Amino acid sequence: MGKLNIVGGGAIGSLIAASAQKNGVPYDCYPRDMKTMPSCAHWQNGQTTALKPAKPSPIVLPKSDVLIFPLKVYQLKAALMQWLPYLTQQPTVVLLHNGMGGLEVARDLLGGDYPLLLATTSHGALKVSTSNGFHVKYTGVGATQIGAPNVNKPSPQTLTDLSQIVPQLASAIATLDNALPPVQYQSNILKALWTKLSVNAVINPLTALHNIQNKHIAKPEFEQSRIAICDEFTQVANAYGLDFDALSVHENVLSVAKATGENYSSMHQDVAHGRQTEIDAINGYIVDMATKKGIPVPENTLLVERVKALKL
């Protein structure tokens, strides 16, 4: 089994590290700032797992290793550039982020045939600052969807099929599943990522703009905006060959908002803490893709403008 190498010291990356520690999966963390790297994780059952000391700088990784980037899309290019000289053995790279655009960044820097995996997770984690330093808190049990966008079509339909074509990628998925299960292989990972985008496009900006928890998105006062976002999303996604139904998209958004009702979205937290948001990789991505197809998306365009205005 290869080692997991986790870039950054964010909540999800730290959660993966802590779960790897708990499950006996070898790992190392490479935070941007050593001082803010969480030292332990608190689980929902009250248990605590201490993390091993982080590494200060990249090293050359063997092919059998897995390098995971659980970062914001806008952080990805700089992080990949930093690691590029150390990827001579072509270890598997995993992109794990909200929003879209990371695949394009990775292909530009790594090439279209690099052993790459795209993932999206519904696990919840919160990075907490205390008098004893930083900790990570596991806030919600979820699952991770993962797929191989650079494997030539037709895409392998099952993990067994993938293991026969690109065993390196199948092994990397197994390592991630051992660290923080369940990790579920998706033959059409782009559809899964667009599905996640549809949820983020509604919940993230509305919770950030109105300073509310996810559950409040389901209220009647937001119905008109929810429906408009979902309608525009569906038009754009389907223009790129995907197959979404606006009503089903809206129902899924409501389901997720209720299931994660007590949570504050990542964009809400970014605004609350004065950090850069991921609006460009979420609603901004929808706007960019719509522009290329000549599709008007006034609701998503307005949300991008309003969220960016919050930072002024």
Tab-separated table of C-alpha atoms in Angstrom:
chain	number	residue	atom	x	y	z
A	1	MET	CA	0.000	0.000	0.000
A	2	GLY	CA	1.314	3.431	-0.952
A	3	LYS	CA	1.555	6.369	1.409
A	4	LEU	CA	-0.998	9.189	1.450
A	5	ASN	CA	0.573	12.628	1.103
A	6	ILE	CA	-1.864	15.392	2.015
A	7	VAL	CA	-1.258	18.958	0.855
A	8	GLY	CA	-2.413	21.824	3.057
A	9	GLY	CA	-3.696	21.992	6.604
A	10	GLY	CA	-7.396	22.466	5.957
A	11	ALA	CA	-10.327	20.726	7.612
A	12	ILE	CA	-10.929	17.940	5.081
A	13	GLY	CA	-7.234	17.206	4.570
A	14	SER	CA	-6.713	17.025	8.329
A	15	LEU	CA	-9.746	14.763	8.652
A	16	ILE	CA	-8.282	12.387	6.049
A	17	ALA	CA	-4.965	12.421	7.928
A	18	ALA	CA	-6.623	11.682	11.267
A	19	SER	CA	-8.686	8.861	9.800
A	20	ALA	CA	-5.551	7.434	8.163
A	21	GLN	CA	-3.832	7.581	11.560
A	22	LYS	CA	-6.752	5.782	13.192
A	23	ASN	CA	-6.930	3.113	10.467
A	24	GLY	CA	-3.203	2.415	10.180
A	25	VAL	CA	-2.718	3.922	6.725
A	26	PRO	CA	0.713	5.565	6.268
A	27	TYR	CA	0.479	9.296	5.605
A	28	ASP	CA	2.276	12.629	5.751
A	29	CYS	CA	0.876	16.176	5.800
A	30	TYR	CA	2.425	19.140	4.012
A	31	PRO	CA	0.675	22.293	5.274
A	32	ARG	CA	1.290	25.732	3.827
A	33	ASP	CA	1.591	27.087	7.383
A	34	MET	CA	3.014	24.706	9.983
A	35	LYS	CA	1.650	26.868	12.825
A	36	THR	CA	-1.994	26.354	11.832
A	37	MET	CA	-1.810	22.620	11.123
A	38	PRO	CA	-4.268	20.767	13.393
A	39	SER	CA	-2.588	18.565	15.985
A	40	CYS	CA	-5.561	16.275	16.585
A	41	ALA	CA	-9.074	15.347	15.481
A	42	HIS	CA	-12.211	15.055	17.582
A	43	TRP	CA	-14.678	12.377	16.451
A	44	GLN	CA	-18.437	12.359	16.935
A	45	ASN	CA	-18.197	9.639	19.595
A	46	GLY	CA	-15.978	11.840	21.748
A	47	GLN	CA	-12.714	10.110	20.896
A	48	THR	CA	-9.588	12.062	19.940
A	49	THR	CA	-6.855	11.098	17.473
A	50	ALA	CA	-3.477	12.839	17.572
A	51	LEU	CA	-1.839	13.616	14.232
A	52	LYS	CA	1.841	12.983	13.566
A	53	PRO	CA	4.073	16.043	13.015
A	54	ALA	CA	3.713	17.633	9.583
A	55	LYS	CA	6.456	17.875	6.977
A	56	PRO	CA	7.850	21.352	6.163
A	57	SER	CA	8.451	20.926	2.424
A	58	PRO	CA	7.772	18.592	-0.537
A	59	ILE	CA	9.884	15.536	-1.330
A	60	VAL	CA	10.134	13.300	-4.396
A	61	LEU	CA	7.393	10.673	-4.094
A	62	PRO	CA	7.493	7.108	-5.432
A	63	LYS	CA	4.981	6.041	-8.073
A	64	SER	CA	3.072	3.948	-5.511
A	65	ASP	CA	2.276	7.011	-3.377
A	66	VAL	CA	-0.877	9.134	-3.509
A	67	LEU	CA	-0.682	12.944	-3.445
A	68	ILE	CA	-3.995	14.515	-2.499
A	69	PHE	CA	-4.887	18.195	-2.891
A	70	PRO	CA	-7.903	18.961	-0.632
A	71	LEU	CA	-7.668	22.669	-1.437
A	72	LYS	CA	-9.756	25.520	-2.792
A	73	VAL	CA	-9.682	25.715	-6.598
A	74	TYR	CA	-7.982	29.118	-6.461
A	75	GLN	CA	-5.162	27.573	-4.343
A	76	LEU	CA	-4.569	24.655	-6.674
A	77	LYS	CA	-2.294	26.140	-9.335
A	78	ALA	CA	0.282	27.457	-6.858
A	79	ALA	CA	0.257	24.179	-4.910
A	80	LEU	CA	0.696	22.063	-8.042
A	81	MET	CA	3.514	24.323	-9.248
A	82	GLN	CA	5.294	23.841	-5.915
A	83	TRP	CA	5.003	20.041	-6.199
A	84	LEU	CA	5.750	19.757	-9.918
A	85	PRO	CA	9.539	19.212	-9.535
A	86	TYR	CA	8.866	16.337	-7.111
A	87	LEU	CA	6.477	14.376	-9.379
A	88	THR	CA	9.149	12.789	-11.580
A	89	GLN	CA	7.965	9.277	-10.605
A	90	GLN	CA	4.345	10.200	-11.452
A	91	PRO	CA	2.587	9.297	-8.192
A	92	THR	CA	-1.207	9.423	-8.395
A	93	VAL	CA	-2.576	12.933	-7.892
A	94	VAL	CA	-6.048	13.367	-6.368
A	95	LEU	CA	-7.982	16.630	-6.635
A	96	LEU	CA	-10.577	17.102	-3.902
A	97	HIS	CA	-12.361	20.448	-3.868
A	98	ASN	CA	-15.694	22.226	-4.080
A	99	GLY	CA	-16.651	23.778	-7.372
A	100	MET	CA	-15.142	23.206	-10.780
A	101	GLY	CA	-12.100	24.225	-12.785
A	102	GLY	CA	-9.476	22.154	-10.997
A	103	LEU	CA	-9.301	19.544	-13.748
A	104	GLU	CA	-8.413	22.195	-16.314
A	105	VAL	CA	-5.670	23.582	-14.028
A	106	ALA	CA	-4.210	20.110	-13.456
A	107	ARG	CA	-4.258	19.178	-17.136
A	108	ASP	CA	-2.489	22.406	-18.055
A	109	LEU	CA	0.322	21.696	-15.593
A	110	LEU	CA	0.522	17.886	-15.583
A	111	GLY	CA	-0.692	16.986	-19.074
A	112	GLY	CA	-3.726	15.050	-20.189
A	113	ASP	CA	-2.283	11.587	-19.572
A	114	TYR	CA	-1.064	12.062	-15.983
A	115	PRO	CA	-2.393	9.462	-13.453
A	116	LEU	CA	-5.097	11.713	-12.006
A	117	LEU	CA	-8.198	11.170	-9.903
A	118	LEU	CA	-11.046	13.624	-9.298
A	119	ALA	CA	-13.025	13.351	-6.083
A	120	THR	CA	-15.840	15.014	-4.197
A	121	THR	CA	-16.766	14.289	-0.601
A	122	SER	CA	-19.785	14.803	1.632
A	123	HIS	CA	-17.851	14.235	4.873
A	124	GLY	CA	-18.108	17.258	7.131
A	125	ALA	CA	-15.168	18.734	9.031
A	126	LEU	CA	-14.437	21.978	10.832
A	127	LYS	CA	-11.031	23.412	11.695
A	128	VAL	CA	-11.148	24.909	15.178
A	129	SER	CA	-8.688	27.292	16.830
A	130	THR	CA	-8.228	26.785	20.582
A	131	SER	CA	-5.799	27.933	23.246
A	132	ASN	CA	-3.936	24.652	22.593
A	133	GLY	CA	-3.560	25.269	18.875
A	134	PHE	CA	-5.685	24.026	15.984
A	135	HIS	CA	-7.900	20.936	16.005
A	136	VAL	CA	-10.215	19.391	13.422
A	137	LYS	CA	-13.753	18.367	14.341
A	138	TYR	CA	-15.652	15.666	12.442
A	139	THR	CA	-19.083	17.212	11.912
A	140	GLY	CA	-20.833	14.859	9.500
A	141	VAL	CA	-20.500	11.314	8.215
A	142	GLY	CA	-20.415	11.177	4.435
A	143	ALA	CA	-18.909	9.409	1.452
A	144	THR	CA	-16.388	10.221	-1.249
A	145	GLN	CA	-17.080	9.830	-4.970
A	146	ILE	CA	-13.992	9.356	-7.139
A	147	GLY	CA	-13.186	8.796	-10.795
A	148	ALA	CA	-10.440	8.850	-13.413
A	149	PRO	CA	-11.000	11.683	-15.941
A	150	ASN	CA	-7.789	11.025	-17.922
A	151	VAL	CA	-8.504	7.356	-18.659
A	152	ASN	CA	-9.446	6.960	-22.310
A	153	LYS	CA	-13.088	6.431	-23.118
A	154	PRO	CA	-15.043	4.296	-22.808
A	155	SER	CA	-14.559	4.809	-19.082
A	156	PRO	CA	-14.057	1.646	-16.999
A	157	GLN	CA	-17.474	0.906	-15.530
A	158	THR	CA	-16.289	-0.676	-12.292
A	159	LEU	CA	-13.270	-0.511	-9.995
A	160	THR	CA	-12.368	-4.029	-11.149
A	161	ASP	CA	-12.341	-2.801	-14.761
A	162	LEU	CA	-10.156	0.142	-13.751
A	163	SER	CA	-7.713	-2.145	-11.933
A	164	GLN	CA	-7.187	-4.121	-15.140
A	165	ILE	CA	-6.537	-0.986	-17.226
A	166	VAL	CA	-4.730	1.314	-14.765
A	167	PRO	CA	-3.862	-0.656	-11.606
A	168	GLN	CA	-2.039	2.352	-10.154
A	169	LEU	CA	-5.283	4.349	-9.961
A	170	ALA	CA	-7.285	1.444	-8.543
A	171	SER	CA	-4.630	0.982	-5.860
A	172	ALA	CA	-4.780	4.690	-4.989
A	173	ILE	CA	-8.570	4.477	-4.587
A	174	ALA	CA	-8.128	1.460	-2.295
A	175	THR	CA	-5.632	3.416	-0.176
A	176	LEU	CA	-8.085	6.304	0.198
A	177	ASP	CA	-10.872	3.880	1.060
A	178	ASN	CA	-8.698	2.343	3.776
A	179	ALA	CA	-8.002	5.804	5.170
A	180	LEU	CA	-11.475	7.412	5.149
A	181	PRO	CA	-14.235	5.108	3.893
A	182	PRO	CA	-16.406	4.814	2.001
A	183	VAL	CA	-14.752	5.824	-1.279
A	184	GLN	CA	-16.999	4.958	-4.206
A	185	TYR	CA	-15.715	4.677	-7.779
A	186	GLN	CA	-17.743	6.581	-10.370
A	187	SER	CA	-17.294	5.767	-14.050
A	188	ASN	CA	-18.743	9.215	-14.861
A	189	ILE	CA	-17.082	11.389	-12.239
A	190	LEU	CA	-17.866	14.566	-14.162
A	191	LYS	CA	-21.603	13.921	-13.741
A	192	ALA	CA	-21.037	13.455	-9.997
A	193	LEU	CA	-19.065	16.710	-9.838
A	194	TRP	CA	-21.733	18.629	-11.744
A	195	THR	CA	-24.313	17.211	-9.326
A	196	LYS	CA	-22.268	18.513	-6.393
A	197	LEU	CA	-21.934	21.837	-8.232
A	198	SER	CA	-25.725	22.147	-8.468
A	199	VAL	CA	-26.028	21.808	-4.685
A	200	ASN	CA	-23.174	24.196	-3.961
A	201	ALA	CA	-24.539	26.766	-6.427
A	202	VAL	CA	-27.688	27.129	-4.325
A	203	ILE	CA	-26.614	26.513	-0.731
A	204	ASN	CA	-23.249	28.293	-0.684
A	205	PRO	CA	-24.129	31.772	-1.972
A	206	LEU	CA	-27.543	31.966	-0.285
A	207	THR	CA	-26.201	30.958	3.133
A	208	ALA	CA	-23.291	33.381	2.740
A	209	LEU	CA	-25.470	36.305	1.632
A	210	HIS	CA	-28.113	35.808	4.329
A	211	ASN	CA	-25.860	34.586	7.177
A	212	ILE	CA	-27.892	31.419	7.759
A	213	GLN	CA	-27.471	27.677	8.300
A	214	ASN	CA	-28.134	25.271	5.438
A	215	LYS	CA	-31.615	24.283	6.643
A	216	HIS	CA	-33.003	27.792	6.103
A	217	ILE	CA	-32.423	27.497	2.352
A	218	ALA	CA	-35.539	25.289	2.204
A	219	LYS	CA	-37.797	28.138	3.360
A	220	PRO	CA	-40.431	29.503	0.931
A	221	GLU	CA	-38.752	32.926	0.802
A	222	PHE	CA	-35.842	31.375	-1.151
A	223	GLU	CA	-37.957	29.281	-3.520
A	224	GLN	CA	-37.842	31.663	-6.470
A	225	SER	CA	-34.059	31.996	-6.269
A	226	ARG	CA	-33.537	28.221	-5.778
A	227	ILE	CA	-35.638	27.384	-8.825
A	228	ALA	CA	-33.927	30.004	-11.001
A	229	ILE	CA	-30.439	28.761	-10.052
A	230	CYS	CA	-31.428	25.143	-10.734
A	231	ASP	CA	-33.063	26.014	-14.068
A	232	GLU	CA	-29.984	27.911	-15.249
A	233	PHE	CA	-27.662	25.163	-14.009
A	234	THR	CA	-29.652	22.522	-15.918
A	235	GLN	CA	-29.583	24.494	-19.172
A	236	VAL	CA	-25.809	24.927	-18.961
A	237	ALA	CA	-24.998	21.357	-17.856
A	238	ASN	CA	-27.159	19.845	-20.583
A	239	ALA	CA	-25.533	22.097	-23.195
A	240	TYR	CA	-22.293	20.264	-22.361
A	241	GLY	CA	-23.779	16.818	-22.912
A	242	LEU	CA	-24.955	16.021	-19.388
A	243	ASP	CA	-28.462	14.878	-18.650
A	244	PHE	CA	-30.110	16.768	-15.785
A	245	ASP	CA	-33.750	17.511	-15.004
A	246	ALA	CA	-34.336	20.877	-13.303
A	247	LEU	CA	-37.066	19.534	-10.999
A	248	SER	CA	-34.864	16.655	-9.816
A	249	VAL	CA	-31.935	19.032	-9.327
A	250	HIS	CA	-34.103	21.261	-7.135
A	251	GLU	CA	-35.390	18.308	-5.110
A	252	ASN	CA	-31.829	17.114	-4.513
A	253	VAL	CA	-30.765	20.580	-3.323
A	254	LEU	CA	-33.632	20.629	-0.814
A	255	SER	CA	-32.726	17.128	0.358
A	256	VAL	CA	-29.098	18.077	0.978
A	257	ALA	CA	-30.053	21.367	2.662
A	258	LYS	CA	-32.262	19.483	5.119
A	259	ALA	CA	-29.788	16.625	5.676
A	260	THR	CA	-27.003	19.120	6.485
A	261	GLY	CA	-29.384	21.555	8.130
A	262	GLU	CA	-27.332	22.458	11.197
A	263	ASN	CA	-24.163	23.061	9.143
A	264	TYR	CA	-22.826	26.372	7.916
A	265	SER	CA	-21.637	26.162	4.311
A	266	SER	CA	-17.980	26.622	3.431
A	267	MET	CA	-18.787	29.901	1.674
A	268	HIS	CA	-20.637	31.170	4.724
A	269	GLN	CA	-17.564	30.365	6.815
A	270	ASP	CA	-15.224	32.019	4.329
A	271	VAL	CA	-17.266	35.224	4.428
A	272	ALA	CA	-17.592	35.087	8.223
A	273	HIS	CA	-13.815	34.816	8.604
A	274	GLY	CA	-12.898	37.334	5.912
A	275	ARG	CA	-11.398	34.734	3.569
A	276	GLN	CA	-11.564	34.557	-0.210
A	277	THR	CA	-14.631	32.595	-1.309
A	278	GLU	CA	-14.978	29.916	-3.969
A	279	ILE	CA	-17.704	31.799	-5.830
A	280	ASP	CA	-15.656	31.824	-9.069
A	281	ALA	CA	-15.383	28.006	-9.006
A	282	ILE	CA	-19.104	27.532	-8.261
A	283	ASN	CA	-21.616	30.050	-9.646
A	284	GLY	CA	-18.812	31.765	-11.538
A	285	TYR	CA	-18.048	28.493	-13.297
A	286	ILE	CA	-21.690	28.197	-14.358
A	287	VAL	CA	-21.542	31.767	-15.698
A	288	ASP	CA	-18.300	31.097	-17.597
A	289	MET	CA	-19.593	27.886	-19.155
A	290	ALA	CA	-22.908	29.574	-20.022
A	291	THR	CA	-21.082	32.456	-21.735
A	292	LYS	CA	-19.233	30.004	-23.992
A	293	LYS	CA	-22.569	28.603	-25.143
A	294	GLY	CA	-24.415	31.916	-25.334
A	295	ILE	CA	-26.844	30.978	-22.548
A	296	PRO	CA	-28.141	33.829	-20.326
A	297	VAL	CA	-27.847	33.030	-16.599
A	298	PRO	CA	-28.945	36.230	-14.803
A	299	GLU	CA	-29.533	34.625	-11.383
A	300	ASN	CA	-26.082	33.048	-11.163
A	301	THR	CA	-24.477	36.231	-12.547
A	302	LEU	CA	-26.176	38.309	-9.841
A	303	LEU	CA	-25.101	35.890	-7.097
A	304	VAL	CA	-21.461	36.136	-8.188
A	305	GLU	CA	-21.645	39.937	-8.075
A	306	ARG	CA	-23.392	39.992	-4.679
A	307	VAL	CA	-20.991	37.546	-3.001
A	308	LYS	CA	-17.968	39.440	-4.327
A	309	ALA	CA	-19.491	42.660	-2.980
A	310	LEU	CA	-19.545	41.124	0.514
A	311	LYS	CA	-15.752	41.389	0.627
A	312	LEU	CA	-15.705	45.166	0.074
